[in-house]
Short mmCIF file of C-alpha atoms and ligand atoms in Angstrom, two decimals:
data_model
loop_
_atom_site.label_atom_id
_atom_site.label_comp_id
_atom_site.label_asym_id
_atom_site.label_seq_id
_atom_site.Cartn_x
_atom_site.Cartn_y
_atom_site.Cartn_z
CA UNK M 1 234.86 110.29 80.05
CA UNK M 2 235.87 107.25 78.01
CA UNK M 3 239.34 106.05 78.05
CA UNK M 4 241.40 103.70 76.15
CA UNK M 5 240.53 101.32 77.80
CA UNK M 6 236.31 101.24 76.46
CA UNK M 7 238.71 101.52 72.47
CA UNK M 8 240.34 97.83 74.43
CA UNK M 9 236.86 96.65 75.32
CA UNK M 10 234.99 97.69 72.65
CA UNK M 11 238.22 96.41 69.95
CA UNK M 12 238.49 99.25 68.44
CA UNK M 13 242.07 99.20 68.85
CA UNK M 14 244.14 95.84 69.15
CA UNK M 15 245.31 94.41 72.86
CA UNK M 16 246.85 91.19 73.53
CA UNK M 17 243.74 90.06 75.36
CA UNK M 18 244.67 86.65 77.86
CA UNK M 19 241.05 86.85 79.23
CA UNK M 20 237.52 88.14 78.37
CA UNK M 21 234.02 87.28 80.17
CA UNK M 22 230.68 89.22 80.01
CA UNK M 23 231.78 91.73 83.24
CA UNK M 24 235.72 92.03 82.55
CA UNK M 25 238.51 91.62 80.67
CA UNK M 26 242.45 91.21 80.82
CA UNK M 27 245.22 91.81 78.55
CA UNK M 28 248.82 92.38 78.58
CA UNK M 29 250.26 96.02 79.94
CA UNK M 30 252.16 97.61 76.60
CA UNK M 31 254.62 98.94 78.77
CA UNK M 32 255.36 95.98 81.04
CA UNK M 33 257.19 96.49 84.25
CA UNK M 34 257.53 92.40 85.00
CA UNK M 35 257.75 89.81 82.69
CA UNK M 36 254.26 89.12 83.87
CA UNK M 37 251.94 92.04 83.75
CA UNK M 38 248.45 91.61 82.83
CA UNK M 39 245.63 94.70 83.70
CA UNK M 40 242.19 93.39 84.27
CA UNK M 41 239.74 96.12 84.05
CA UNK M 42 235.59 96.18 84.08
CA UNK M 43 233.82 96.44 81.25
CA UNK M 44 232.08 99.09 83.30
CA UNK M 45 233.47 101.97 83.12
CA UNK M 46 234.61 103.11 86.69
CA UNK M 47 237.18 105.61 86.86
CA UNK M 48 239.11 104.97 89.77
CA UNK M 49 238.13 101.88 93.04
CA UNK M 50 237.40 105.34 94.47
CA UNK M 51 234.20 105.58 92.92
CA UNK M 52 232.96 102.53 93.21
CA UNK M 53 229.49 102.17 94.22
CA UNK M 54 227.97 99.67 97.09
CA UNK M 55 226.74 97.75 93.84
CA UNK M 56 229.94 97.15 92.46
CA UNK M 57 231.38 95.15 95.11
CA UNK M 58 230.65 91.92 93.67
CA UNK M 59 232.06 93.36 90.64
CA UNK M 60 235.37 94.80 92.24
CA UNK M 61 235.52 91.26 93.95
CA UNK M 62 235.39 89.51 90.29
CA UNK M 63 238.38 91.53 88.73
CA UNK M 64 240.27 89.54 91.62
CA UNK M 65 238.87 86.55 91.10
CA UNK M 66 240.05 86.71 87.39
CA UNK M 67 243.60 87.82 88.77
CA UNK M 68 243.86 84.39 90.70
CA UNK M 69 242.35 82.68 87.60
CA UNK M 70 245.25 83.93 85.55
CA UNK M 71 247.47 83.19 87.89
CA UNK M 72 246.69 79.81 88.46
CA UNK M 73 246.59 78.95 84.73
CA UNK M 74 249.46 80.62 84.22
CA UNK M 75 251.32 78.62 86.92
CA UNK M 76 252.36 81.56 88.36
CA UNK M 77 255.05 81.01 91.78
CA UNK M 78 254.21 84.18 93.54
CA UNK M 79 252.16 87.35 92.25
CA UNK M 80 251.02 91.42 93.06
CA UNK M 81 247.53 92.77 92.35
CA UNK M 82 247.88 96.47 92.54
CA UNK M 83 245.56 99.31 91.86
CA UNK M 84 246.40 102.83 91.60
CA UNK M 85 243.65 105.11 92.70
CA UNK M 86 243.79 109.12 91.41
CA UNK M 87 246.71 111.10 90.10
CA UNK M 88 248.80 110.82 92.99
CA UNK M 89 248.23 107.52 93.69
CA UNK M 90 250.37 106.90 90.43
CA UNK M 91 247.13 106.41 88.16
CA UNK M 92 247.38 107.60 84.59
CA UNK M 93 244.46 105.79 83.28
CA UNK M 94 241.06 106.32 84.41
CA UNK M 95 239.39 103.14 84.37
CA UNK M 96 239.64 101.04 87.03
CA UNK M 97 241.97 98.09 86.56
CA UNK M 98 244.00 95.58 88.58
CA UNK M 99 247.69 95.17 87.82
CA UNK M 100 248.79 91.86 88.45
CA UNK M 101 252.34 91.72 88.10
CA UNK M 102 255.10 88.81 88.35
CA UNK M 103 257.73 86.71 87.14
CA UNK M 104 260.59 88.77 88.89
CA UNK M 105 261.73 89.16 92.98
CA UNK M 106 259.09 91.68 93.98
CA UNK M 107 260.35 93.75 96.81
CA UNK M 108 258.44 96.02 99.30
CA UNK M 109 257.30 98.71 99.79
CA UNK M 110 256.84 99.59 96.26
CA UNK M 111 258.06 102.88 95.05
P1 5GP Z 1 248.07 103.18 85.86
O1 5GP Z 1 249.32 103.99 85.88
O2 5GP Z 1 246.87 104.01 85.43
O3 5GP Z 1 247.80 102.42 87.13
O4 5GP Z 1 248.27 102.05 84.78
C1 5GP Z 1 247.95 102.21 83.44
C2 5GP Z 1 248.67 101.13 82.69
O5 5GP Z 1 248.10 101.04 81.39
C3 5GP Z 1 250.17 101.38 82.49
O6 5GP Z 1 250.91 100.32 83.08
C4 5GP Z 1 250.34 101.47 80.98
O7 5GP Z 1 251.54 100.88 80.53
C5 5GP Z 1 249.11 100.73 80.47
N1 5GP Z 1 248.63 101.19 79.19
C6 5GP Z 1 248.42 102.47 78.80
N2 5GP Z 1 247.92 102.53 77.56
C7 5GP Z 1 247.80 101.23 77.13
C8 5GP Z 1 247.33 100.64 75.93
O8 5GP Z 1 246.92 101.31 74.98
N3 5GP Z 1 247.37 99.28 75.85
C9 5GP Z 1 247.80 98.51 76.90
N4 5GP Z 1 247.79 97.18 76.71
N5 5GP Z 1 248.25 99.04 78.05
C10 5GP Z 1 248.25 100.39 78.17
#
């Protein structure tokens, strides 16, 4: 079932978008927990890392690729990629996407 996220993609509704190619794309969380926190999600629509398929790898591996890309361009000191998998792994969307997340101390373990 489509999520919010395919409204993002497809621009149906508006998102501060920092980065868009022909597999992903990244914009800014609404509800930011960092003064950096960007979600990078597939234009695929895979609900949860869970339920990936062998043919995603390269796929998975390219939402992280575009994490360090932001990073770097954003000249970013130190940075988390997180990504929530299922209800009780704290995801409320279900499309997979990357958090990456910075611009504060980030302490561990995460809550
Ligand atoms: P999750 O809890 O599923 O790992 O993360 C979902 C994230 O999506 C949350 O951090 C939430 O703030 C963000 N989010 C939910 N709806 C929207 C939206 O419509 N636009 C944007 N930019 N972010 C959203």
């Amino acid at each position: 079932m489509s999520t919010v996220f395919k409204k993002i993609i497809d621009k149906e509704i508006p998102a501060d978008i920092v980065y868009e190619d022909d597999l992903s794309i990244a914009f800014r969380d609404i509800n930011p927990v960092a003064p950096v926190h960007i979600l990078i999600i597939p234009k695929k629509e895979i609900p949860m890392l869970s339920e990936m398929n062998q043919e995603d790898t390269n796929l998975v591996g390219h939402l992280l690729w575009v994490a360090t890309k932001i990073a770097k361009n954003m000249d970013l000191k130190g940075f988390r990629v997180v990504i929530n998998n299922g209800k009780e792994g704290g995801q409320h969307i279900f499309h997979l996407h990357v958090h990456l997340v910075s611009g504060r101390p980030l302490s561990w373990p995460p809550g």
